[in-house]
């Protein structure tokens, strides 16, 4: 049993509180009690086998949750694209990402690319991620390699393999089977879960989608897919005879409760209403959208229509703090309206992501309360102004940086302590990753 005392605890959740000189009890993988330090120590401090850690007034929050990540993107960092710069989003996909994922062929490449992303996620205060994977050079067993990386580092996750028809029927079939196999294997794993991955509507034939829907139904699995990120997705659906991409996926049975529709940049009001009706989560990735110049999704309108909109990073960064800062300003800028952004960003980061992860992992996450997962971030942040539930986002946006992450606890275990990764030697991992990436880059040149 671990007691944390002397912290400034922000519980989040429906009854959010800021507890000055707060303490909490971690029993195994779960939070057992939360309150004032003196009360916690009086009740639990004399129990056998108790360890007490003084937080020294640091800020304690639930760990950040990343609702859309591409761990394999770690090896794209600094990579050049031969020839002229891509001028459209489709060209970016074809000449960078699709080329890259086809060349990921070895367990070592998959493991170290995932390891880098997992380490950097943890050290930026993220305790769980929903990852969307593609490695068409190695499909079978690829998710096991990612699972090992997550567990070796100590970060929770959910994995899927993106099914696509772009590399032909053999790769498509193998991708479907990898999802089915891994979902069955990890159905009850408390640390690494699984979803059914689809790339995007415009790289999938109707027959393939119907087959995936049938498999997912038998497994009671939700989908994780890209939705209308670029205009090509919308154009393709209309050329196939559908009103739009959302209508196509609805007609084919993809829009089931609990699924993740990533981006949703190019969808209209009727499509937003359909997503809300179906109980599909949309995940906003502001930095990625800006980088790919695909546009800004109508997050404000989606939330107003009742869509549960979460927040992710899309592999652009491992940092949810960074993503939240951009989410906060991009809609102000796009709409030229300083009144938007605050409510929506707080809802995405604190409420919607917590709802998505809690449902998927079947345990309360994103909140500090009795019975919730013991997934926490401790920050070297001593605010010069009052901190309240109402102004917490302001402190995160304007006052806190990733460098403030002091300690990260996942499932009750300290995985980052005093800014240092506990589970493995970070310097050695990065040195090895560099060698593996150099070999991978040479293969692509």
Short mmCIF file of C-alpha atoms in Angstrom, two decimals:
data_model
loop_
_atom_site.label_atom_id
_atom_site.label_comp_id
_atom_site.label_asym_id
_atom_site.label_seq_id
_atom_site.Cartn_x
_atom_site.Cartn_y
_atom_site.Cartn_z
CA UNK A 1 0.00 0.00 0.00
CA UNK A 2 1.31 3.44 -0.97
CA UNK A 3 0.26 6.72 0.65
CA UNK A 4 0.93 10.00 -1.14
CA UNK A 5 0.71 13.00 1.18
CA UNK A 6 1.29 16.72 1.04
CA UNK A 7 0.08 17.29 -2.51
CA UNK A 8 -2.31 19.69 -4.17
CA UNK A 9 -4.76 17.13 -5.58
CA UNK A 10 -7.11 17.92 -8.45
CA UNK A 11 -9.60 15.07 -8.59
CA UNK A 12 -11.39 15.93 -11.86
CA UNK A 13 -14.62 13.99 -12.44
CA UNK A 14 -18.20 15.17 -11.94
CA UNK A 15 -17.49 16.41 -8.42
CA UNK A 16 -14.09 17.96 -9.14
CA UNK A 17 -12.23 19.23 -6.08
CA UNK A 18 -8.87 20.84 -5.41
CA UNK A 19 -7.60 19.40 -2.13
CA UNK A 20 -4.84 21.46 -0.52
CA UNK A 21 -2.40 19.37 1.52
CA UNK A 22 -4.14 16.39 0.04
CA UNK A 23 -3.34 12.72 0.35
CA UNK A 24 -4.42 9.50 -1.29
CA UNK A 25 -4.03 5.79 -0.76
CA UNK A 26 -3.07 3.38 -3.52
CA UNK A 27 -3.85 -0.26 -2.88
CA UNK A 28 -2.50 -2.39 -5.69
CA UNK A 29 -3.78 -0.97 -8.99
CA UNK A 30 -6.60 1.07 -7.48
CA UNK A 31 -7.10 4.28 -5.52
CA UNK A 32 -8.45 3.28 -2.11
CA UNK A 33 -9.01 6.70 -0.51
CA UNK A 34 -8.62 10.44 -1.16
CA UNK A 35 -8.74 13.32 1.33
CA UNK A 36 -6.69 15.64 3.52
CA UNK A 37 -3.23 14.29 4.35
CA UNK A 38 -3.83 14.26 8.12
CA UNK A 39 -7.05 12.25 7.74
CA UNK A 40 -5.42 9.79 5.34
CA UNK A 41 -2.42 9.26 7.61
CA UNK A 42 -4.60 8.87 10.71
CA UNK A 43 -6.64 6.13 9.09
CA UNK A 44 -4.04 4.29 7.00
CA UNK A 45 -0.59 5.40 8.15
CA UNK A 46 -0.11 2.75 10.83
CA UNK A 47 -1.15 -0.22 8.71
CA UNK A 48 1.42 -2.93 8.03
CA UNK A 49 3.35 -2.70 4.79
CA UNK A 50 2.52 0.96 4.13
CA UNK A 51 4.96 3.23 2.27
CA UNK A 52 4.48 6.99 2.65
CA UNK A 53 5.72 9.46 0.06
CA UNK A 54 5.71 13.22 0.65
CA UNK A 55 4.81 15.16 -2.50
CA UNK A 56 6.15 18.45 -1.21
CA UNK A 57 3.20 20.52 -2.37
CA UNK A 58 3.34 19.31 -5.97
CA UNK A 59 0.24 19.23 -8.15
CA UNK A 60 -1.38 15.79 -8.55
CA UNK A 61 -3.83 14.96 -11.33
CA UNK A 62 -5.14 11.91 -13.14
CA UNK A 63 -2.70 10.92 -15.88
CA UNK A 64 -3.40 12.35 -19.32
CA UNK A 65 -5.18 10.07 -21.81
CA UNK A 66 -4.34 10.07 -25.53
CA UNK A 67 -7.34 8.99 -27.59
CA UNK A 68 -5.49 8.60 -30.91
CA UNK A 69 -1.82 7.82 -31.43
CA UNK A 70 0.44 6.23 -34.07
CA UNK A 71 3.42 4.83 -32.17
CA UNK A 72 5.18 3.72 -35.34
CA UNK A 73 5.43 7.38 -36.42
CA UNK A 74 8.47 7.74 -34.12
CA UNK A 75 10.72 6.60 -36.96
CA UNK A 76 9.41 9.31 -39.30
CA UNK A 77 11.02 12.04 -37.23
CA UNK A 78 13.41 13.98 -39.48
CA UNK A 79 12.79 11.66 -42.43
CA UNK A 80 12.96 13.32 -45.84
CA UNK A 81 10.68 12.59 -48.79
CA UNK A 82 12.41 12.15 -52.16
CA UNK A 83 11.37 14.57 -54.89
CA UNK A 84 9.23 17.68 -54.63
CA UNK A 85 7.25 18.37 -51.47
CA UNK A 86 3.77 16.80 -51.38
CA UNK A 87 1.11 19.34 -52.27
CA UNK A 88 -1.99 17.46 -51.11
CA UNK A 89 -2.92 15.29 -48.15
CA UNK A 90 -3.23 12.25 -50.45
CA UNK A 91 0.32 12.82 -51.65
CA UNK A 92 1.52 13.01 -48.04
CA UNK A 93 -0.13 9.64 -47.36
CA UNK A 94 1.20 7.98 -50.51
CA UNK A 95 4.75 9.30 -50.39
CA UNK A 96 5.38 9.26 -46.65
CA UNK A 97 3.05 7.23 -44.47
CA UNK A 98 1.98 4.46 -46.85
CA UNK A 99 5.52 4.07 -48.10
CA UNK A 100 6.80 4.03 -44.54
CA UNK A 101 4.37 1.48 -43.14
CA UNK A 102 5.01 -0.87 -46.06
CA UNK A 103 8.72 -0.88 -45.20
CA UNK A 104 8.25 -1.69 -41.50
CA UNK A 105 9.24 -5.36 -41.67
CA UNK A 106 11.00 -6.50 -38.51
CA UNK A 107 10.10 -7.00 -34.87
CA UNK A 108 13.05 -4.80 -33.92
CA UNK A 109 11.75 -1.89 -36.01
CA UNK A 110 8.26 -2.19 -34.57
CA UNK A 111 9.48 -2.62 -31.00
CA UNK A 112 11.83 0.36 -30.90
CA UNK A 113 9.52 2.73 -32.76
CA UNK A 114 6.79 1.87 -30.25
CA UNK A 115 9.20 2.05 -27.31
CA UNK A 116 10.25 5.60 -28.19
CA UNK A 117 6.65 6.79 -28.45
CA UNK A 118 5.67 5.03 -25.23
CA UNK A 119 8.56 6.49 -23.24
CA UNK A 120 7.96 10.02 -24.48
CA UNK A 121 4.24 9.69 -23.78
CA UNK A 122 4.91 8.65 -20.19
CA UNK A 123 7.43 11.41 -19.61
CA UNK A 124 4.88 13.97 -20.80
CA UNK A 125 2.38 12.69 -18.23
CA UNK A 126 0.29 10.35 -20.37
CA UNK A 127 -0.71 7.10 -18.69
CA UNK A 128 -2.76 5.43 -21.45
CA UNK A 129 -3.05 5.63 -25.23
CA UNK A 130 -5.35 4.30 -27.95
CA UNK A 131 -2.98 3.38 -30.77
CA UNK A 132 -3.74 2.83 -34.46
CA UNK A 133 -1.04 0.70 -36.06
CA UNK A 134 0.13 -0.06 -39.60
CA UNK A 135 3.15 -2.14 -40.65
CA UNK A 136 2.30 -3.88 -43.89
CA UNK A 137 5.80 -5.32 -44.12
CA UNK A 138 5.03 -7.27 -40.94
CA UNK A 139 1.38 -7.85 -40.14
CA UNK A 140 1.05 -11.16 -38.31
CA UNK A 141 2.13 -10.79 -34.69
CA UNK A 142 2.81 -7.07 -35.03
CA UNK A 143 0.40 -6.11 -32.26
CA UNK A 144 2.13 -8.52 -29.88
CA UNK A 145 5.36 -6.60 -30.46
CA UNK A 146 3.66 -3.30 -29.63
CA UNK A 147 2.04 -4.88 -26.59
CA UNK A 148 5.45 -5.96 -25.32
CA UNK A 149 6.79 -2.42 -25.77
CA UNK A 150 3.91 -0.91 -23.81
CA UNK A 151 4.22 -3.41 -20.97
CA UNK A 152 8.01 -3.18 -20.84
CA UNK A 153 7.78 0.60 -20.43
CA UNK A 154 4.70 0.55 -18.20
CA UNK A 155 2.03 2.48 -20.07
CA UNK A 156 -1.52 1.29 -20.67
CA UNK A 157 -2.80 1.04 -24.20
CA UNK A 158 -5.31 -0.25 -26.70
CA UNK A 159 -4.07 -1.56 -30.04
CA UNK A 160 -5.50 -2.25 -33.46
CA UNK A 161 -4.18 -2.88 -36.98
CA UNK A 162 -5.55 -0.73 -39.77
CA UNK A 163 -7.31 -2.80 -42.45
CA UNK A 164 -6.98 -1.41 -45.96
CA UNK A 165 -7.37 -2.65 -49.52
CA UNK A 166 -4.49 -0.50 -50.80
CA UNK A 167 -1.90 -3.30 -50.70
CA UNK A 168 -4.12 -6.04 -52.13
CA UNK A 169 -6.18 -8.98 -50.83
CA UNK A 170 -3.34 -10.86 -49.12
CA UNK A 171 -2.41 -7.91 -46.90
CA UNK A 172 -6.07 -7.11 -46.32
CA UNK A 173 -6.83 -10.65 -45.15
CA UNK A 174 -3.79 -10.73 -42.90
CA UNK A 175 -4.77 -7.39 -41.36
CA UNK A 176 -8.27 -8.62 -40.59
CA UNK A 177 -6.89 -11.76 -39.01
CA UNK A 178 -4.41 -9.77 -36.90
CA UNK A 179 -7.26 -7.72 -35.45
CA UNK A 180 -9.38 -10.80 -34.77
CA UNK A 181 -6.51 -12.71 -33.17
CA UNK A 182 -5.41 -9.85 -30.94
CA UNK A 183 -8.93 -8.93 -29.83
CA UNK A 184 -9.55 -12.52 -28.76
CA UNK A 185 -6.18 -12.67 -26.98
CA UNK A 186 -6.55 -9.40 -25.08
CA UNK A 187 -10.29 -9.31 -24.41
CA UNK A 188 -9.79 -9.35 -20.64
CA UNK A 189 -6.31 -7.87 -20.30
CA UNK A 190 -6.49 -4.96 -17.83
CA UNK A 191 -3.35 -3.30 -19.19
CA UNK A 192 -3.48 -3.63 -23.00
CA UNK A 193 -6.85 -3.85 -24.72
CA UNK A 194 -7.83 -4.07 -28.41
CA UNK A 195 -10.10 -2.49 -30.98
CA UNK A 196 -10.80 -3.33 -34.64
CA UNK A 197 -8.74 -1.08 -36.88
CA UNK A 198 -9.81 0.32 -40.24
CA UNK A 199 -7.74 2.80 -42.22
CA UNK A 200 -10.36 5.04 -43.84
CA UNK A 201 -13.41 4.70 -46.05
CA UNK A 202 -11.60 5.68 -49.25
CA UNK A 203 -9.09 2.80 -49.05
CA UNK A 204 -11.72 0.16 -48.26
CA UNK A 205 -14.10 -1.69 -50.56
CA UNK A 206 -17.69 -2.35 -49.48
CA UNK A 207 -17.03 -6.08 -49.32
CA UNK A 208 -14.04 -5.56 -47.00
CA UNK A 209 -16.01 -3.29 -44.68
CA UNK A 210 -18.91 -5.75 -44.48
CA UNK A 211 -16.49 -8.53 -43.62
CA UNK A 212 -14.88 -6.45 -40.86
CA UNK A 213 -18.29 -5.53 -39.48
CA UNK A 214 -19.21 -9.20 -39.28
CA UNK A 215 -15.98 -10.09 -37.49
CA UNK A 216 -16.26 -7.19 -35.06
CA UNK A 217 -19.87 -8.07 -34.24
CA UNK A 218 -18.89 -11.62 -33.33
CA UNK A 219 -16.14 -10.24 -31.08
CA UNK A 220 -18.25 -7.43 -29.58
CA UNK A 221 -15.46 -5.06 -30.64
CA UNK A 222 -15.64 -1.38 -31.53
CA UNK A 223 -13.89 0.23 -34.51
CA UNK A 224 -11.00 2.70 -34.62
CA UNK A 225 -10.85 4.48 -38.00
CA UNK A 226 -10.01 7.75 -39.75
CA UNK A 227 -13.04 9.75 -40.86
CA UNK A 228 -13.11 12.52 -43.49
CA UNK A 229 -9.62 13.69 -42.62
CA UNK A 230 -9.15 14.83 -46.22
CA UNK A 231 -11.56 15.60 -49.04
CA UNK A 232 -10.54 12.40 -50.85
CA UNK A 233 -12.57 10.43 -48.31
CA UNK A 234 -15.72 12.42 -49.11
CA UNK A 235 -15.21 12.37 -52.89
CA UNK A 236 -14.62 8.62 -52.92
CA UNK A 237 -17.81 7.89 -50.96
CA UNK A 238 -19.89 10.01 -53.33
CA UNK A 239 -18.35 8.35 -56.38
CA UNK A 240 -19.41 5.00 -54.90
CA UNK A 241 -23.01 6.25 -54.82
CA UNK A 242 -23.33 7.31 -51.19
CA UNK A 243 -24.41 10.74 -49.92
CA UNK A 244 -21.14 11.04 -48.04
CA UNK A 245 -18.54 9.15 -46.05
CA UNK A 246 -20.55 9.06 -42.80
CA UNK A 247 -23.60 7.72 -44.64
CA UNK A 248 -21.47 5.06 -46.31
CA UNK A 249 -20.06 3.83 -43.01
CA UNK A 250 -23.51 3.96 -41.43
CA UNK A 251 -25.07 1.94 -44.24
CA UNK A 252 -22.31 -0.67 -43.99
CA UNK A 253 -22.59 -1.01 -40.20
CA UNK A 254 -19.37 0.61 -38.97
CA UNK A 255 -20.96 3.29 -36.80
CA UNK A 256 -21.48 1.33 -33.62
CA UNK A 257 -21.40 2.65 -30.02
CA UNK A 258 -17.95 3.07 -28.55
CA UNK A 259 -16.16 3.34 -31.89
CA UNK A 260 -13.58 6.05 -32.57
CA UNK A 261 -13.96 8.23 -35.66
CA UNK A 262 -10.72 10.15 -35.98
CA UNK A 263 -10.66 13.76 -37.26
CA UNK A 264 -14.09 14.35 -38.87
CA UNK A 265 -12.78 17.45 -40.64
CA UNK A 266 -15.05 17.34 -43.70
CA UNK A 267 -18.49 16.45 -42.38
CA UNK A 268 -21.68 18.49 -42.29
CA UNK A 269 -24.38 18.97 -39.69
CA UNK A 270 -26.56 15.98 -40.74
CA UNK A 271 -23.49 13.72 -40.51
CA UNK A 272 -22.64 15.10 -37.08
CA UNK A 273 -26.17 14.34 -35.93
CA UNK A 274 -25.86 10.79 -37.27
CA UNK A 275 -22.60 10.24 -35.35
CA UNK A 276 -24.28 11.50 -32.17
CA UNK A 277 -27.27 9.21 -32.75
CA UNK A 278 -24.99 6.20 -33.19
CA UNK A 279 -22.91 6.87 -30.08
CA UNK A 280 -19.67 7.15 -32.04
CA UNK A 281 -16.81 9.13 -30.48
CA UNK A 282 -14.94 11.65 -32.61
CA UNK A 283 -11.30 12.36 -31.75
CA UNK A 284 -9.79 15.78 -32.49
CA UNK A 285 -6.08 16.02 -33.41
CA UNK A 286 -5.43 19.73 -33.95
CA UNK A 287 -1.68 19.77 -34.59
CA UNK A 288 -1.86 16.97 -37.14
CA UNK A 289 -4.72 18.67 -38.98
CA UNK A 290 -2.74 21.90 -39.17
CA UNK A 291 0.43 20.11 -40.29
CA UNK A 292 -1.39 18.28 -43.10
CA UNK A 293 -3.33 21.44 -44.04
CA UNK A 294 -6.59 19.48 -44.18
CA UNK A 295 -8.71 22.04 -42.34
CA UNK A 296 -10.25 22.52 -38.90
CA UNK A 297 -13.12 20.25 -37.83
CA UNK A 298 -16.25 21.84 -36.37
CA UNK A 299 -15.54 20.61 -32.86
CA UNK A 300 -17.66 23.37 -31.34
CA UNK A 301 -20.65 22.29 -33.41
CA UNK A 302 -20.08 18.59 -32.76
CA UNK A 303 -20.04 19.06 -29.01
CA UNK A 304 -23.15 21.24 -29.20
CA UNK A 305 -24.91 18.43 -31.10
CA UNK A 306 -24.07 15.88 -28.40
CA UNK A 307 -21.10 14.12 -29.98
CA UNK A 308 -18.54 12.90 -27.47
CA UNK A 309 -15.37 14.52 -28.85
CA UNK A 310 -12.08 13.32 -27.41
CA UNK A 311 -8.57 14.61 -27.91
CA UNK A 312 -5.52 12.87 -29.37
CA UNK A 313 -2.17 13.59 -30.97
CA UNK A 314 -2.19 11.43 -34.14
CA UNK A 315 1.52 10.73 -33.67
CA UNK A 316 2.41 14.37 -34.32
CA UNK A 317 3.53 14.62 -30.70
CA UNK A 318 3.40 12.31 -27.67
CA UNK A 319 2.27 15.24 -25.49
CA UNK A 320 -1.37 15.70 -24.58
CA UNK A 321 -0.52 19.00 -22.90
CA UNK A 322 0.80 20.25 -26.23
CA UNK A 323 -2.29 19.01 -28.06
CA UNK A 324 -4.59 20.72 -25.54
CA UNK A 325 -2.76 24.03 -25.88
CA UNK A 326 -3.28 24.01 -29.66
CA UNK A 327 -6.87 22.80 -29.39
CA UNK A 328 -7.54 25.76 -27.11
CA UNK A 329 -6.37 28.38 -29.64
CA UNK A 330 -7.08 26.87 -33.07
CA UNK A 331 -10.86 27.30 -32.89
CA UNK A 332 -10.52 30.89 -31.66
CA UNK A 333 -8.27 31.59 -34.62
CA UNK A 334 -10.40 29.74 -37.18
CA UNK A 335 -13.65 31.37 -36.06
CA UNK A 336 -12.12 34.71 -35.10
CA UNK A 337 -14.05 34.32 -31.88
CA UNK A 338 -12.25 34.61 -28.52
CA UNK A 339 -15.22 33.13 -26.65
CA UNK A 340 -14.74 29.57 -27.98
CA UNK A 341 -12.10 27.02 -27.04
CA UNK A 342 -12.17 27.03 -23.25
CA UNK A 343 -15.25 24.90 -22.62
CA UNK A 344 -14.57 22.59 -25.56
CA UNK A 345 -10.93 21.91 -24.71
CA UNK A 346 -11.70 21.22 -21.05
CA UNK A 347 -14.49 18.86 -22.06
CA UNK A 348 -12.32 16.96 -24.56
CA UNK A 349 -9.26 16.64 -22.33
CA UNK A 350 -10.94 15.94 -19.00
CA UNK A 351 -14.45 14.56 -19.60
CA UNK A 352 -14.66 12.97 -23.04
CA UNK A 353 -11.32 11.17 -22.92
CA UNK A 354 -12.15 9.88 -19.44
CA UNK A 355 -15.47 8.54 -20.72
CA UNK A 356 -13.84 6.86 -23.73
CA UNK A 357 -11.11 5.17 -21.70
CA UNK A 358 -13.33 4.21 -18.76
CA UNK A 359 -15.77 2.45 -21.08
CA UNK A 360 -13.01 0.71 -23.03
CA UNK A 361 -11.00 -0.46 -20.00
CA UNK A 362 -14.09 -1.17 -17.87
CA UNK A 363 -12.68 0.86 -14.97
CA UNK A 364 -12.92 4.51 -13.93
CA UNK A 365 -10.04 6.43 -15.51
CA UNK A 366 -9.24 10.11 -15.74
CA UNK A 367 -10.42 10.77 -12.19
CA UNK A 368 -9.03 10.53 -8.67
CA UNK A 369 -11.60 8.82 -6.49
CA UNK A 370 -12.06 5.65 -4.52
CA UNK A 371 -12.16 2.65 -6.83
CA UNK A 372 -10.61 4.43 -9.84
CA UNK A 373 -7.46 3.31 -11.61
CA UNK A 374 -4.30 4.47 -9.85
CA UNK A 375 -2.99 6.33 -12.91
CA UNK A 376 -1.54 9.67 -11.84
CA UNK A 377 0.82 12.45 -12.85
CA UNK A 378 2.68 14.51 -10.27
CA UNK A 379 3.80 17.93 -11.51
CA UNK A 380 6.50 20.32 -10.33
CA UNK A 381 4.02 23.17 -10.43
CA UNK A 382 3.59 25.63 -7.59
CA UNK A 383 1.01 28.10 -8.94
CA UNK A 384 1.58 31.78 -8.23
CA UNK A 385 -2.19 32.31 -8.37
CA UNK A 386 -5.13 30.35 -6.89
CA UNK A 387 -6.04 27.08 -8.58
CA UNK A 388 -9.68 25.94 -8.64
CA UNK A 389 -11.74 23.41 -10.60
CA UNK A 390 -13.00 26.30 -12.72
CA UNK A 391 -9.59 27.69 -13.70
CA UNK A 392 -7.57 24.45 -13.93
CA UNK A 393 -7.43 24.59 -17.72
CA UNK A 394 -5.94 28.07 -17.55
CA UNK A 395 -3.08 26.74 -15.44
CA UNK A 396 -2.50 23.87 -17.87
CA UNK A 397 -2.58 26.08 -20.95
CA UNK A 398 -0.62 29.07 -19.65
CA UNK A 399 1.48 27.73 -16.79
CA UNK A 400 2.40 24.06 -17.12
CA UNK A 401 4.89 22.49 -19.53
CA UNK A 402 5.93 18.87 -20.10
CA UNK A 403 9.12 19.62 -18.17
CA UNK A 404 6.98 19.86 -15.02
CA UNK A 405 6.21 16.12 -15.09
CA UNK A 406 8.03 14.78 -12.03
CA UNK A 407 6.40 11.42 -11.33
CA UNK A 408 4.03 9.20 -13.28
CA UNK A 409 2.13 6.33 -11.67
CA UNK A 410 0.39 3.67 -13.75
CA UNK A 411 -1.69 0.94 -12.14
CA UNK A 412 -0.21 1.91 -8.79
CA UNK A 413 3.45 1.64 -9.87
CA UNK A 414 5.88 4.53 -10.25
CA UNK A 415 7.05 4.35 -13.86
CA UNK A 416 8.63 7.80 -13.91
CA UNK A 417 10.26 9.02 -10.69
CA UNK A 418 11.94 12.40 -10.27
CA UNK A 419 11.83 12.88 -14.05
CA UNK A 420 13.59 9.55 -14.70
CA UNK A 421 12.09 6.50 -16.41
CA UNK A 422 12.09 3.62 -13.93
CA UNK A 423 11.51 0.55 -16.08
CA UNK A 424 14.57 0.79 -18.34
CA UNK A 425 17.57 2.93 -19.19
CA UNK A 426 16.20 5.62 -21.46
CA UNK A 427 19.59 6.63 -22.86
CA UNK A 428 20.34 3.05 -23.94
CA UNK A 429 16.92 2.67 -25.52
CA UNK A 430 17.30 5.84 -27.56
CA UNK A 431 20.80 4.86 -28.68
CA UNK A 432 19.54 1.47 -29.86
CA UNK A 433 16.49 3.04 -31.50
CA UNK A 434 18.79 5.37 -33.46
CA UNK A 435 20.73 2.40 -34.88
CA UNK A 436 17.53 0.56 -35.80
CA UNK A 437 16.11 3.70 -37.43
CA UNK A 438 19.31 4.28 -39.41
CA UNK A 439 19.08 0.76 -40.82
CA UNK A 440 15.40 1.27 -41.61
CA UNK A 441 16.07 4.58 -43.37
CA UNK A 442 18.82 2.99 -45.52
CA UNK A 443 16.36 0.34 -46.63
CA UNK A 444 14.01 3.08 -47.82
CA UNK A 445 16.63 5.13 -49.69
#
